[in-house]
Amino acid sequence: MNRWSTIVALGTAAAMFVALFIVRAAQGLPTSGQYVATIAVTALVFALFALALDLQFGFAGLINFGHVAFMALGAYTMAITTLSFGWPLVAAVPAGVLVSVAFGLLLALPTVRLREDYLSIVTIGAAEVLRLVLLNEEEYTGGAVGPTGFPRPLSGVFASPSFVAVAESVGVAAPLLGIGLIAALVLFAVLVLLHRLTASPWGRLLRAMRDDEDAAAAVGKDVFRAKLVVLSIGAAVASLAGMLYAWTTAYFDPHYFLPIVTFYAWIIVVLGGVGSLVGAVAGSFSLFLLFEVARSLPAAKALGLETGGAGQIALVGVLLVVFMMFRPQGLLGRKGEMRYGK
Amino acid sequence: MRKGCGSAALRRPVPKGPCAARSLGAAVAPFLLVVDTALLPQYAFNGLVLGAVLALAAMGLTLVYGILDLSNFAHGDLLTAGAYAALVFATVVAASTSLAWAGALLVLAVAVAVLGRFGKVGFARLDADSAAVAAGLLTAVLLGRLFAPELDGAMVVGAAVGAGAVAAGLASALRRRVGTAALAGVAALLAVLLALEARGNPLVLAGVLAAGVVALGSVALDVLVWRRLRRGGATILSLLIVSIGVALALRHALLVKFGGDVRGLRQGLVVAEEFGPVQATPDQLLVLVAAAALVAATHVVLRYTRLGRAMRALADDRDLAAASGIDVDRVVRHVWLLAGALAGVAGVLLGMLVNVHPNMGWYMLLPVFAAVLLGGIGSPAGAMVGAVVLGVVMESTVAFAPEYKAATAFLVLIAVLVLRPQGILGGIKA
């Protein structure tokens, strides 16, 4: 990432934060530490979620329209193994990752040898079918209510008086701050890992595959295997994001995993710049700040701009179309990295 | 790996034949084991009705795919738009038939104008046909209003469309253009049926208007979005993402405008009649007849008209077609007109069968894609067959797991991809 795009990223985020503050102040709405922290933690979790997609699409050219399924599998596996089987989180978290990866491989095997569209159709279908299963198999999943009372990591540490005192001093609830710190650590680790991976010769293979699959295969590269590996890494990262999402909200049900959640990740990747890892983080913060600005407008209710409202989702759709048409490299992406033309 | 049916067969032509029967059997057989056989005719009939509606959507989707290389994720939402448009027009029609009558004429006039304008180069004769249709329409409408003022607007418009179609048919038959003549015959038949049904049923006229609106909207979307991307040489990947964006924007704009309530297109009690082992409501019969007639008409257009040949040539090889003098943008606009109209009608019919709500088309997208892939992507005839198979399979699911009706479509999809990714009729490419 060059200096100019860093300035654009920081500038955009800062400008949006100032805009949010002004819009809220004009309405007489408070902008508390807890409020800002909630946005920030959501943005961190979704940055992680979008990073997985950025690896799959931005580097390997795989279209995953059912990304939310991997998030849901992570959250549900973690909750079910701890609640129904009594597993500790140390075992439940890897289990969630494994289930998610297995699901990804299952979907990938019949589709990735075919044209690009097939994976997109199958993943979007799989995510919907999975949601139907989560909704209907109440015995394990809790049905429409979802599993309740699952444990959160390091809850003892975050409940200790010294940590609570620190959290209170910045005006944020201690559990939220704790999960936020974990999310930030995980995000940083994944960011470094993915950066090293994509900068390696294997990363060059992925880009070669994305730009011309036949050429990559012709020089003897195992394109099929590379695609499976990329999908697995993406599934694993998405499942971690799912668990963090569950811990952030402390509650979830199948409605937390509607298809639109996948497209939040898509617009984050497209906003941030396809193939730019730091861009995914900037895109995530931009998106959620944009949502909050829209939500704080006087006409928000009438236009459906409240959280999860129809107007908000329509906005995501319009942004996707406009960015893909007029600025396919997003805010930060290098020109030509996302090759919009043939 | 196995030869012929397996996934090793990709990107290579595969002989048709036993493979098709085998994979179809593999997809359907499990359902026959668990379903109560006494109810089979009923499921088959319900499936046929649903399949006919799916076919309308699937033929449009597969055409767009073949010609534009676009797996249009917004296609389902065109159905939703059609249903809501019909809902709006139904109240307009109920309030004033003459207003609706004026509207219908306007839509027809615009459609004729669009056909005439875009039809010029490459298939010049279309202009003559358009003129004949327009003249026939106007005469019939004027005569109807002059001599039978007691008839309602819907009747007159229906009769007018029929008369126009007959005029076009005669004009074509005189020039020995079998395809257009046959098409005009189908259109005339459809118009007569619609006119008969339209007595006291505002939905028929509203449905025609809705189809017109969705068709013109699709053309507008092509001019605004798809044409620009086409000229920029957009990749399949960017087209997919844009189509999802269009889908989200369209569906949620409808949600903002109309709210999330479930609405019905038909008011009042519907009584089913018995036909041997099968019970059918009048609505189901109307849906079946209308969908079947339109599927047949589309088939005739694609198979026997110059326009249809141009479309198929484009689907085969866009560059070659352009080199041989076919105006790509014009044909593409016709494809959108056709696909949009079919999707609009499919939405209205689906709204009559079930209910109207903002997600109705989105929920149909997966079954429609499954039908398209089952038939072989890019093949309209295959989409037709695939849709009927899928309709029957989905309705049969109701017997043992109604909550998983949508999931069966997905299972069929996966089965097709594993067993025979090029579909039963072998599409253009896998």
PDB file of C-alpha atoms in Angstrom, chain A residues 57 61-63 65 107 110-118 120-129 131-134 136-137 210 213-214 259-260 263 266 270 302-304 309-311 313-318 320-321 324-326 338-342, chain B residues 1 7 10-11 65 69-71 73 224-226 228-229 232-246 248-250 252-253 255-256 318 362-363 365-366 369-370 373 377 403-408 410-411 413-414 417-418 421-422 429-430:
ATOM      1  CA  PHE A  57     -12.033 -13.169  -4.489  1.00  0.00           C
ATOM      2  CA  GLY A  61     -10.915 -14.938  -8.206  1.00  0.00           C
ATOM      3  CA  LEU A  62     -13.340 -17.254  -6.419  1.00  0.00           C
ATOM      4  CA  ILE A  63     -16.861 -15.925  -6.011  1.00  0.00           C
ATOM      5  CA  PHE A  65     -21.887 -15.607  -2.270  1.00  0.00           C
ATOM      6  CA  LEU A 107     -19.130 -27.180  -1.603  1.00  0.00           C
ATOM      7  CA  PRO A 110     -18.193 -30.358  -7.241  1.00  0.00           C
ATOM      8  CA  THR A 111     -17.973 -26.709  -8.320  1.00  0.00           C
ATOM      9  CA  VAL A 112     -14.515 -25.193  -8.557  1.00  0.00           C
ATOM     10  CA  ARG A 113     -13.579 -27.129 -11.676  1.00  0.00           C
ATOM     11  CA  LEU A 114     -16.555 -25.491 -13.421  1.00  0.00           C
ATOM     12  CA  ARG A 115     -16.962 -21.929 -14.619  1.00  0.00           C
ATOM     13  CA  GLU A 116     -16.795 -19.189 -11.966  1.00  0.00           C
ATOM     14  CA  ASP A 117     -20.577 -18.736 -11.717  1.00  0.00           C
ATOM     15  CA  TYR A 118     -21.215 -22.240 -10.415  1.00  0.00           C
ATOM     16  CA  SER A 120     -21.401 -18.479  -6.601  1.00  0.00           C
ATOM     17  CA  ILE A 121     -24.750 -20.176  -7.220  1.00  0.00           C
ATOM     18  CA  VAL A 122     -23.911 -23.172  -5.033  1.00  0.00           C
ATOM     19  CA  THR A 123     -22.550 -21.129  -2.138  1.00  0.00           C
ATOM     20  CA  ILE A 124     -25.549 -18.789  -2.072  1.00  0.00           C
ATOM     21  CA  GLY A 125     -27.864 -21.805  -2.113  1.00  0.00           C
ATOM     22  CA  ALA A 126     -25.884 -23.615   0.568  1.00  0.00           C
ATOM     23  CA  ALA A 127     -26.051 -20.604   2.884  1.00  0.00           C
ATOM     24  CA  GLU A 128     -29.834 -20.466   2.565  1.00  0.00           C
ATOM     25  CA  VAL A 129     -30.251 -24.207   3.075  1.00  0.00           C
ATOM     26  CA  ARG A 131     -30.111 -21.282   7.562  1.00  0.00           C
ATOM     27  CA  LEU A 132     -33.224 -23.427   7.001  1.00  0.00           C
ATOM     28  CA  VAL A 133     -31.547 -26.284   8.871  1.00  0.00           C
ATOM     29  CA  LEU A 134     -30.498 -23.996  11.752  1.00  0.00           C
ATOM     30  CA  ASN A 136     -35.802 -26.067  11.817  1.00  0.00           C
ATOM     31  CA  GLU A 137     -33.552 -28.490  13.726  1.00  0.00           C
ATOM     32  CA  ARG A 210      -7.224 -15.296 -11.054  1.00  0.00           C
ATOM     33  CA  GLU A 213      -6.458 -19.898 -15.031  1.00  0.00           C
ATOM     34  CA  ASP A 214      -5.564 -21.814 -18.172  1.00  0.00           C
ATOM     35  CA  PRO A 259     -27.800 -13.564   2.993  1.00  0.00           C
ATOM     36  CA  ILE A 260     -27.289  -9.798   3.313  1.00  0.00           C
ATOM     37  CA  PHE A 263     -22.964  -8.833   0.952  1.00  0.00           C
ATOM     38  CA  TRP A 266     -18.685  -7.941  -0.419  1.00  0.00           C
ATOM     39  CA  VAL A 270     -15.203  -3.579  -3.004  1.00  0.00           C
ATOM     40  CA  ALA A 302     -38.936   6.927   6.477  1.00  0.00           C
ATOM     41  CA  LEU A 303     -36.181   5.705   4.137  1.00  0.00           C
ATOM     42  CA  GLY A 304     -35.601   2.469   6.033  1.00  0.00           C
ATOM     43  CA  GLY A 309     -33.427  -1.634   7.362  1.00  0.00           C
ATOM     44  CA  ALA A 310     -34.472  -1.990   3.747  1.00  0.00           C
ATOM     45  CA  GLY A 311     -33.038   1.376   2.773  1.00  0.00           C
ATOM     46  CA  ILE A 313     -29.524  -2.745   2.238  1.00  0.00           C
ATOM     47  CA  ALA A 314     -30.649  -0.913  -0.904  1.00  0.00           C
ATOM     48  CA  LEU A 315     -27.754   1.464  -0.251  1.00  0.00           C
ATOM     49  CA  VAL A 316     -25.350  -1.494  -0.159  1.00  0.00           C
ATOM     50  CA  GLY A 317     -26.730  -2.655  -3.511  1.00  0.00           C
ATOM     51  CA  VAL A 318     -26.381   0.754  -5.119  1.00  0.00           C
ATOM     52  CA  LEU A 320     -21.878  -2.267  -5.173  1.00  0.00           C
ATOM     53  CA  VAL A 321     -23.137  -1.327  -8.642  1.00  0.00           C
ATOM     54  CA  MET A 324     -17.973  -1.903  -9.717  1.00  0.00           C
ATOM     55  CA  MET A 325     -18.878   0.361 -12.624  1.00  0.00           C
ATOM     56  CA  PHE A 326     -16.923   3.495 -11.863  1.00  0.00           C
ATOM     57  CA  MET A 338      -8.959  -5.745  -9.899  1.00  0.00           C
ATOM     58  CA  ARG A 339      -9.062  -6.212 -13.602  1.00  0.00           C
ATOM     59  CA  TYR A 340     -12.443  -4.907 -14.505  1.00  0.00           C
ATOM     60  CA  GLY A 341     -11.941  -5.534 -18.218  1.00  0.00           C
ATOM     61  CA  LYS A 342     -10.786  -8.647 -19.970  1.00  0.00           C
TER      62      LYS A 342
ATOM     63  CA  MET B   1     -12.606 -40.812 -13.483  1.00  0.00           C
ATOM     64  CA  SER B   7     -17.043 -34.205 -13.700  1.00  0.00           C
ATOM     65  CA  LEU B  10     -16.095 -30.684 -18.305  1.00  0.00           C
ATOM     66  CA  ARG B  11     -15.164 -28.290 -21.039  1.00  0.00           C
ATOM     67  CA  TYR B  65     -26.865 -16.040 -19.661  1.00  0.00           C
ATOM     68  CA  ASP B  69     -22.500 -14.294 -20.187  1.00  0.00           C
ATOM     69  CA  LEU B  70     -24.343 -13.033 -17.153  1.00  0.00           C
ATOM     70  CA  SER B  71     -25.694 -15.220 -14.344  1.00  0.00           C
ATOM     71  CA  PHE B  73     -28.837 -12.775  -9.650  1.00  0.00           C
ATOM     72  CA  LEU B 224     -27.892   2.212 -17.853  1.00  0.00           C
ATOM     73  CA  VAL B 225     -25.765  -0.639 -16.532  1.00  0.00           C
ATOM     74  CA  TRP B 226     -25.214  -3.738 -18.618  1.00  0.00           C
ATOM     75  CA  ARG B 228     -21.766   0.099 -20.264  1.00  0.00           C
ATOM     76  CA  LEU B 229     -20.175  -2.939 -18.641  1.00  0.00           C
ATOM     77  CA  GLY B 232     -15.916  -1.907 -21.020  1.00  0.00           C
ATOM     78  CA  GLY B 233     -15.311  -5.617 -21.529  1.00  0.00           C
ATOM     79  CA  ALA B 234     -16.315  -6.471 -17.955  1.00  0.00           C
ATOM     80  CA  THR B 235     -15.377  -9.953 -16.750  1.00  0.00           C
ATOM     81  CA  ILE B 236     -17.883 -12.593 -15.684  1.00  0.00           C
ATOM     82  CA  LEU B 237     -16.856 -11.913 -12.095  1.00  0.00           C
ATOM     83  CA  SER B 238     -17.652  -8.188 -12.169  1.00  0.00           C
ATOM     84  CA  LEU B 239     -20.973  -8.863 -13.925  1.00  0.00           C
ATOM     85  CA  LEU B 240     -21.950 -11.283 -11.152  1.00  0.00           C
ATOM     86  CA  ILE B 241     -21.198  -8.762  -8.421  1.00  0.00           C
ATOM     87  CA  VAL B 242     -23.061  -5.982 -10.216  1.00  0.00           C
ATOM     88  CA  SER B 243     -26.078  -8.246 -10.657  1.00  0.00           C
ATOM     89  CA  ILE B 244     -26.129  -8.942  -6.919  1.00  0.00           C
ATOM     90  CA  GLY B 245     -25.969  -5.199  -6.321  1.00  0.00           C
ATOM     91  CA  VAL B 246     -28.892  -4.629  -8.677  1.00  0.00           C
ATOM     92  CA  LEU B 248     -30.266  -5.942  -3.460  1.00  0.00           C
ATOM     93  CA  ALA B 249     -31.141  -2.422  -4.599  1.00  0.00           C
ATOM     94  CA  LEU B 250     -34.292  -3.455  -6.483  1.00  0.00           C
ATOM     95  CA  HIS B 252     -35.102  -3.355  -0.963  1.00  0.00           C
ATOM     96  CA  ALA B 253     -36.385  -0.385  -2.927  1.00  0.00           C
ATOM     97  CA  LEU B 255     -39.512  -3.130   0.407  1.00  0.00           C
ATOM     98  CA  VAL B 256     -39.144   0.564   1.262  1.00  0.00           C
ATOM     99  CA  ARG B 318     -21.056 -13.136 -30.156  1.00  0.00           C
ATOM    100  CA  TRP B 362     -35.495 -14.036  -4.396  1.00  0.00           C
ATOM    101  CA  TYR B 363     -36.741 -17.350  -2.966  1.00  0.00           C
ATOM    102  CA  LEU B 365     -33.948 -17.667  -7.745  1.00  0.00           C
ATOM    103  CA  LEU B 366     -32.360 -20.888  -6.525  1.00  0.00           C
ATOM    104  CA  PHE B 369     -31.018 -21.523 -11.386  1.00  0.00           C
ATOM    105  CA  ALA B 370     -31.389 -25.236 -10.625  1.00  0.00           C
ATOM    106  CA  LEU B 373     -28.521 -25.864 -14.893  1.00  0.00           C
ATOM    107  CA  ILE B 377     -27.251 -23.499 -19.091  1.00  0.00           C
ATOM    108  CA  GLU B 403     -40.075 -26.655   5.542  1.00  0.00           C
ATOM    109  CA  TYR B 404     -37.331 -27.894   3.225  1.00  0.00           C
ATOM    110  CA  LYS B 405     -39.097 -27.160  -0.078  1.00  0.00           C
ATOM    111  CA  ALA B 406     -36.370 -24.684  -1.054  1.00  0.00           C
ATOM    112  CA  ALA B 407     -33.665 -27.142  -0.011  1.00  0.00           C
ATOM    113  CA  THR B 408     -34.734 -29.761  -2.569  1.00  0.00           C
ATOM    114  CA  PHE B 410     -30.496 -27.072  -3.922  1.00  0.00           C
ATOM    115  CA  LEU B 411     -30.108 -30.849  -3.771  1.00  0.00           C
ATOM    116  CA  LEU B 413     -28.621 -28.416  -8.238  1.00  0.00           C
ATOM    117  CA  ILE B 414     -25.791 -30.270  -6.496  1.00  0.00           C
ATOM    118  CA  LEU B 417     -23.300 -30.488 -10.918  1.00  0.00           C
ATOM    119  CA  VAL B 418     -21.876 -33.758  -9.653  1.00  0.00           C
ATOM    120  CA  PRO B 421     -22.730 -30.411 -15.119  1.00  0.00           C
ATOM    121  CA  GLN B 422     -23.658 -29.704 -18.730  1.00  0.00           C
ATOM    122  CA  LYS B 429     -20.636 -24.527 -22.059  1.00  0.00           C
ATOM    123  CA  ALA B 430     -19.897 -25.663 -18.545  1.00  0.00           C
TER     124      ALA B 430
END
